[in-house]
Short mmCIF file of C-alpha atoms and ligand atoms in Angstrom, two decimals:
data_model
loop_
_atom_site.label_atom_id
_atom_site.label_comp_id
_atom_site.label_asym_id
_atom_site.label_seq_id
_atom_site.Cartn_x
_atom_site.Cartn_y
_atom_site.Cartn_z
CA UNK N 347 -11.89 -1.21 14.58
CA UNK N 348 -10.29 -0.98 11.42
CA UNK N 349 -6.60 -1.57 11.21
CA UNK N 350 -3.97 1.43 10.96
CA UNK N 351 -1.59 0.82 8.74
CA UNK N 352 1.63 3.21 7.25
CA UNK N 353 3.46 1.67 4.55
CA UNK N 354 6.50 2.41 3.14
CA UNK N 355 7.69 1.76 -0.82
CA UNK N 356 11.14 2.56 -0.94
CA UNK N 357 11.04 1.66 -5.34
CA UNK N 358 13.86 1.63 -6.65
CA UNK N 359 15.98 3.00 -4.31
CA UNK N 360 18.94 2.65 -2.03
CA UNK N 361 21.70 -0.22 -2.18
CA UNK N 362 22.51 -2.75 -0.30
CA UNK N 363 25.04 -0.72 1.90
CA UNK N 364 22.99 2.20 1.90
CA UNK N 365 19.69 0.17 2.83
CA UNK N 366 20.78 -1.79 5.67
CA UNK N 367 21.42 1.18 7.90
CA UNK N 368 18.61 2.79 7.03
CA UNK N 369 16.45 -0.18 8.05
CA UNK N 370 17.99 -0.34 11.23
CA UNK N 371 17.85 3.44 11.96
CA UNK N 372 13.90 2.76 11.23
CA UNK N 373 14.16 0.11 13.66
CA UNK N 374 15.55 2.40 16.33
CA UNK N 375 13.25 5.02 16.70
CA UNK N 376 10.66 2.27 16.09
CA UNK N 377 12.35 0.45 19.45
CA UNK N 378 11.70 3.74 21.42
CA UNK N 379 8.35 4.64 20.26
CA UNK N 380 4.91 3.47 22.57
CA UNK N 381 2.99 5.48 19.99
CA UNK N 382 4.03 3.49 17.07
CA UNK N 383 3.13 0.43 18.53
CA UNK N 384 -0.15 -0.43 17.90
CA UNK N 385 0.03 0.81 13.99
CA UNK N 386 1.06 -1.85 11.42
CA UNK N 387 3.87 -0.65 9.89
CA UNK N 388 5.31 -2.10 6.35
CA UNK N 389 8.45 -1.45 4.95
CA UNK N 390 8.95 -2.48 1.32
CA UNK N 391 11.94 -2.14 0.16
CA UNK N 392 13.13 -3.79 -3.30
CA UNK N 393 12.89 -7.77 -3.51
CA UNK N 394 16.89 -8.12 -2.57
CA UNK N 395 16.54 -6.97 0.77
CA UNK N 396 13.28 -8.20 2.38
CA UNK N 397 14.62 -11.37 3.50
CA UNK N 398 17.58 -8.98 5.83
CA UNK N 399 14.63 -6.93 6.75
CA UNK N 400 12.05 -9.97 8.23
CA UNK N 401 15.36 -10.80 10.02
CA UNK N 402 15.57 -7.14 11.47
CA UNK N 403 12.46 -6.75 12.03
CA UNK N 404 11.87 -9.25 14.04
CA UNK N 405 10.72 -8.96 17.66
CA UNK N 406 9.15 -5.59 17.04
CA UNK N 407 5.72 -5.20 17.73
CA UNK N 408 3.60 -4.83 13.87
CA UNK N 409 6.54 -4.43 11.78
CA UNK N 410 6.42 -6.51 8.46
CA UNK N 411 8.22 -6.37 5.18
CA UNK N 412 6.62 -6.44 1.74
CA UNK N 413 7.40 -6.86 -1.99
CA UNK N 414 6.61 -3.90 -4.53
CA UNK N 415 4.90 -6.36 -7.10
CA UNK N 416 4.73 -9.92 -7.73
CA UNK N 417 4.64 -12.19 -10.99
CA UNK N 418 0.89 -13.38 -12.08
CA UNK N 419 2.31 -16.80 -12.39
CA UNK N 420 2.67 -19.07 -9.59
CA UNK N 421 6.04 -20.42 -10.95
CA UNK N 422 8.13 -21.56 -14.00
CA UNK N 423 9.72 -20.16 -17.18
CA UNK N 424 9.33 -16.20 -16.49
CA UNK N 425 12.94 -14.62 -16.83
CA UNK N 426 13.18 -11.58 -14.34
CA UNK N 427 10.36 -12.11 -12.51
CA UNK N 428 9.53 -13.12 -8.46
CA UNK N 429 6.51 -14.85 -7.42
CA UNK N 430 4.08 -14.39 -4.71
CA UNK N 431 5.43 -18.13 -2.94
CA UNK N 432 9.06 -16.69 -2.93
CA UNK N 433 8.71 -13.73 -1.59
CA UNK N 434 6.51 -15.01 1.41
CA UNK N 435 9.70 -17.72 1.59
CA UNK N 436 11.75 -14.86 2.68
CA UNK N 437 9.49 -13.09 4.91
CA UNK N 438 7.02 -10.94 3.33
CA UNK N 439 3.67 -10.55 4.54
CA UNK N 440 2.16 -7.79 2.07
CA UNK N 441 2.44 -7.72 -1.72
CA UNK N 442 1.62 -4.11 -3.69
CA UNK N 443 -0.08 -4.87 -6.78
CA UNK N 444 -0.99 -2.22 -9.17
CA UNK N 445 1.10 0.91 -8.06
CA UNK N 446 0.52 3.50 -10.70
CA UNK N 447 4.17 3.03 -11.93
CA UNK N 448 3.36 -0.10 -12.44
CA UNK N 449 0.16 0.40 -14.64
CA UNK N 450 2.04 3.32 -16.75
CA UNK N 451 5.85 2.17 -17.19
CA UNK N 452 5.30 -1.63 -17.27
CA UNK N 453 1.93 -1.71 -18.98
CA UNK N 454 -0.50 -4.07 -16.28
CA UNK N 455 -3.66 -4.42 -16.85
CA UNK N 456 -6.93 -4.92 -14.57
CA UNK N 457 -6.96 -8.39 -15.60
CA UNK N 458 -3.10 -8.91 -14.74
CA UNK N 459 -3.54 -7.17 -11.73
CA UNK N 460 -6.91 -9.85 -10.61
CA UNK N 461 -4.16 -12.60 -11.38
CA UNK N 462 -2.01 -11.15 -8.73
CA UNK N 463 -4.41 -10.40 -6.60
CA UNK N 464 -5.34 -14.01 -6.38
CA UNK N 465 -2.06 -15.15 -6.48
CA UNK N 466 -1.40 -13.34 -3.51
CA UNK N 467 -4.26 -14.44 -1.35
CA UNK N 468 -3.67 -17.89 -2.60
CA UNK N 469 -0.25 -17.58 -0.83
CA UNK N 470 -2.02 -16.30 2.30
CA UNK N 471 -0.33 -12.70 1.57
CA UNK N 472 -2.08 -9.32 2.44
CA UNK N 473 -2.73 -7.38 -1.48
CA UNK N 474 -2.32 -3.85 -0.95
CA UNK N 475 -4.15 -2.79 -3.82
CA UNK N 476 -3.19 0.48 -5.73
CA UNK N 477 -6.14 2.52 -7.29
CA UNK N 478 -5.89 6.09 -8.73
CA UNK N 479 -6.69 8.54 -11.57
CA UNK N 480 -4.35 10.42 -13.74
CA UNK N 481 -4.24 14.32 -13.73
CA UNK N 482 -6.08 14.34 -17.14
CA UNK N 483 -8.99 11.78 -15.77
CA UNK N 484 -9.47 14.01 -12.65
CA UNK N 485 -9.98 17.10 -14.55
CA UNK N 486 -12.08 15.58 -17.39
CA UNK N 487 -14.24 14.62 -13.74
CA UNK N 488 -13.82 10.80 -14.39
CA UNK N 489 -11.76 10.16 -11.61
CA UNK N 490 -14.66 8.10 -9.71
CA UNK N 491 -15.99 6.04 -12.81
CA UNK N 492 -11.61 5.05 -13.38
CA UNK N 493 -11.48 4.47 -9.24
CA UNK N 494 -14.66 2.28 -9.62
CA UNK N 495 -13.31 0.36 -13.23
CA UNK N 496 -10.05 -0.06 -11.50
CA UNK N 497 -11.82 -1.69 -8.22
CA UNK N 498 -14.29 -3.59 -10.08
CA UNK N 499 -12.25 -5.47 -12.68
CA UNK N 500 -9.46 -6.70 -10.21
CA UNK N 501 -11.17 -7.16 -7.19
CA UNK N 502 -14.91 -7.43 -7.38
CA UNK N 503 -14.42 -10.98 -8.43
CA UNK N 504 -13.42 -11.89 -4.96
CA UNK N 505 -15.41 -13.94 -2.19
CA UNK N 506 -16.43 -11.92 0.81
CA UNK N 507 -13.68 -13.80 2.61
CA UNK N 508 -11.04 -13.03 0.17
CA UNK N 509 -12.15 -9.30 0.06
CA UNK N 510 -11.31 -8.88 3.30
CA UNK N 511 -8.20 -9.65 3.88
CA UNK N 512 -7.44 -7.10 0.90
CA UNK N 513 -6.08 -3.61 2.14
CA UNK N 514 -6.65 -0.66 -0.63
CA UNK N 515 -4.20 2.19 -1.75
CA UNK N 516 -5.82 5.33 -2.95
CA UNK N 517 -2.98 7.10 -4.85
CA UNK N 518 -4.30 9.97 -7.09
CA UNK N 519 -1.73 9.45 -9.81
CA UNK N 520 -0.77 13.35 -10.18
CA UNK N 521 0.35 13.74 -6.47
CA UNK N 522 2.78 10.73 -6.66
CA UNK N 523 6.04 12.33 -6.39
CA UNK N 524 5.02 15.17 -7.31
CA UNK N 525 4.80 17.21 -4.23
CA UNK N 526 1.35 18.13 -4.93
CA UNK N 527 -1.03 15.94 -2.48
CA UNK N 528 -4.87 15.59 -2.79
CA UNK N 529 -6.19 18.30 0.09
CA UNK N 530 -7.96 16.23 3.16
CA UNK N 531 -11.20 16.93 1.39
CA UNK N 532 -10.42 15.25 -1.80
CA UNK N 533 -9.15 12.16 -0.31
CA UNK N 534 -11.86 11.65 2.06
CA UNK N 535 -14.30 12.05 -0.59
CA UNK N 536 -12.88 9.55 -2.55
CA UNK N 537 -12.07 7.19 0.00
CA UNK N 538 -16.01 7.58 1.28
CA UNK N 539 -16.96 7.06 -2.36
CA UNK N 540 -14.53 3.50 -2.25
CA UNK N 541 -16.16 2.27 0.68
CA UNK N 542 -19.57 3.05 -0.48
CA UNK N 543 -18.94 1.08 -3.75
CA UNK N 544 -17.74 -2.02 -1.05
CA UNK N 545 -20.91 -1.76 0.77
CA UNK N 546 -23.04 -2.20 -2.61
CA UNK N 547 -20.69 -5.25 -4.16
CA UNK N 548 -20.37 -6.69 -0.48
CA UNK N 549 -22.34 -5.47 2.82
CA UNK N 550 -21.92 -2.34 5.31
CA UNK N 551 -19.45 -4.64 7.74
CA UNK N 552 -16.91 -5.33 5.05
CA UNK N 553 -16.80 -1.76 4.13
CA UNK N 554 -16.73 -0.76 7.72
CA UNK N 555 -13.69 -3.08 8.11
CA UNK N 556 -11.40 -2.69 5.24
CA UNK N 557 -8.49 -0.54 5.51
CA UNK N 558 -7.57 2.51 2.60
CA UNK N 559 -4.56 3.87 2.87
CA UNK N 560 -3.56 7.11 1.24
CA UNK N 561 -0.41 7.55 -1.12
CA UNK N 562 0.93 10.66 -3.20
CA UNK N 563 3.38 13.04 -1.47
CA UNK N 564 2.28 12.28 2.02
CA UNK N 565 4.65 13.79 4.34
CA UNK N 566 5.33 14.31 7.97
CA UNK N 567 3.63 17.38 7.72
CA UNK N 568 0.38 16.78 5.73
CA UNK N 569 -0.05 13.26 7.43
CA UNK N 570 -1.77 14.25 10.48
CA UNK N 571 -4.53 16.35 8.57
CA UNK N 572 -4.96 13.26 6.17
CA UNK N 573 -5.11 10.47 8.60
CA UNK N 574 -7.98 12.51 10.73
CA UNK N 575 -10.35 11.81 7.86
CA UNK N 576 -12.90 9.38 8.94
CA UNK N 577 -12.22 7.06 6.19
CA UNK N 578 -8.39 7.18 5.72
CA UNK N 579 -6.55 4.15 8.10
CA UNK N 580 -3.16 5.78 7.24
CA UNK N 581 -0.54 5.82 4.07
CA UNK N 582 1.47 4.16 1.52
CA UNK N 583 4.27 6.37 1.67
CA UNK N 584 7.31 6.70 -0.97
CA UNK N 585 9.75 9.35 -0.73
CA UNK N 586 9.28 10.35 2.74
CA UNK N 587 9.53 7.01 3.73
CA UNK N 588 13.90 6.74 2.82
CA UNK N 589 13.93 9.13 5.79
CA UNK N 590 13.97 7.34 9.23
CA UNK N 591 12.84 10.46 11.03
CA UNK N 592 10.19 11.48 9.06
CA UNK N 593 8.78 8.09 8.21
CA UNK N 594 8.37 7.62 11.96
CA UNK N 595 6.63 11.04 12.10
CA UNK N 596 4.23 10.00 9.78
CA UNK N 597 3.58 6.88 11.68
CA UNK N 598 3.01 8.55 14.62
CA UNK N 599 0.84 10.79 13.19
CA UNK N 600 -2.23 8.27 12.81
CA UNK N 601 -4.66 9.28 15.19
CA UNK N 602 -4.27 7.18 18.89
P1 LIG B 2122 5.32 9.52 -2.89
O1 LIG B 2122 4.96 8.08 -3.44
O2 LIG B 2122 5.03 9.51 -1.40
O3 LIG B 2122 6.79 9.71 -3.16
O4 LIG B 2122 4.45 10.50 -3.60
C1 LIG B 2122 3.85 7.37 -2.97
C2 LIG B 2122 3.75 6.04 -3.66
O5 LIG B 2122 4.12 5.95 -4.83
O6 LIG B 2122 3.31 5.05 -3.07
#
């Protein structure tokens, strides 16, 4: 059985005295929910507050923290940046590399993103790996060949053992934010096409086994129809996720 997982990226929102709350609100309804126990559920909330969070979080059933992005260094003379060994020192488990925010604003590369990537496992951290096609790509019909490019040049490198311990985010870059997500039909597609380019590189059990999340305006009222599709294991969730109520929705909308 392939694990269920809803994720939330809170970016670059919230301070410290707004966060806090809001974590523990989470919490709550988290504390009174049998549904939402068996799914994994990740909050990610900037690199300040995960080491709070792994203290909150504590003692509840699947929750984890995780850090939005990670240096592709190990260590040493990198002003600004956090690496993968200090944030598991505070308590993450999961590491996003390659959000599409990421890739545009801050310019990363496949090649940076395969540094993380390793870095990450190397650490004994869970990647969740971003993949996704622009507006323009999707209507020019390329949005499989980027999907594959994007897969194949940061990942495909990996050992069968490090591949799976790798959970995948498809985000289609135009429904990020936007309030426009891909219809059940276009994200099933492409997450069948994913897991059919796993079973080439790899074998039918790895592909059978990895998780791929959704991201891109999921909500608590289009989750349910998205995480019904055979080959979605739940969400990577942004905006609706800085809403304790509706973030819990979502969670409880992945199929028992
Ligand atoms: P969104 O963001 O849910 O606000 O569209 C998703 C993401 O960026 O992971």
């Amino acid at each position: 059985m392939r694990k269920k997982i809803v994720a939330g990226n809170w970016k670059m929102n919230k301070t410290y005295s707004e966060a806090v709350p809001l974590m523990y609100e989470i919490k709550d309804l988290l504390w009174k929910s049998k549904k939402a126990e068996s799914v994994i559920k990740i909050i990610v909330p900037p690199y300040l507050y995960i080491h709070d969070f792994y203290e909150t979080a504590k003692g509840l059933k699947n929750l984890f923290v995780g850090g939005q992005n990670c240096a592709y260094e190990e260590s040493g003379a990198y002003t600004g940046e956090v690496s993968a060994s200090m944030l598991k020192s505070v308590g993450a488990n999961y590491i996003i590399i390659g959000h599409s925010e990421r890739r545009s604003f801050f310019k990363e590369t496949n090649a940076e993103l395969k540094k993380k990537t390793d870095i990450t496992l190397k650490q004994g951290l869970t990647p969740i790996f971003c993949i996704g096609e622009t507006k323009e790509k999707r209507e020019a019909n390329e949005h499989f060949n980027v999907v594959e490019t994007q897969i194949s040049e940061s990942l495909f490198h990996l050992s069968t053992e490090e591949f799976q311990k790798c959970v995948l985010a498809y985000e289609p870059v135009w429904a990020i934010g936007t309030g426009l997500t891909a219809t059940s039909a276009q994200a099933q597609e492409m997450h069948h096409y994913i897991r059919s380019l796993i079973e080439k590189k790899y074998s039918k059990p790895v592909s059978d086994n990895i998780s791929i999340l959704y991201g891109g305006s999921c909500n608590e009222k289009n989750a349910a129809e998205l995480f019904a599709c055979p080959d979605v294991d739940g969400g990577l969730i942004g905006g609706a996720a800085l809403k304790a109520k509706e973030f819990v929705e979502i969670i409880h909308s992945i199929p028992q």
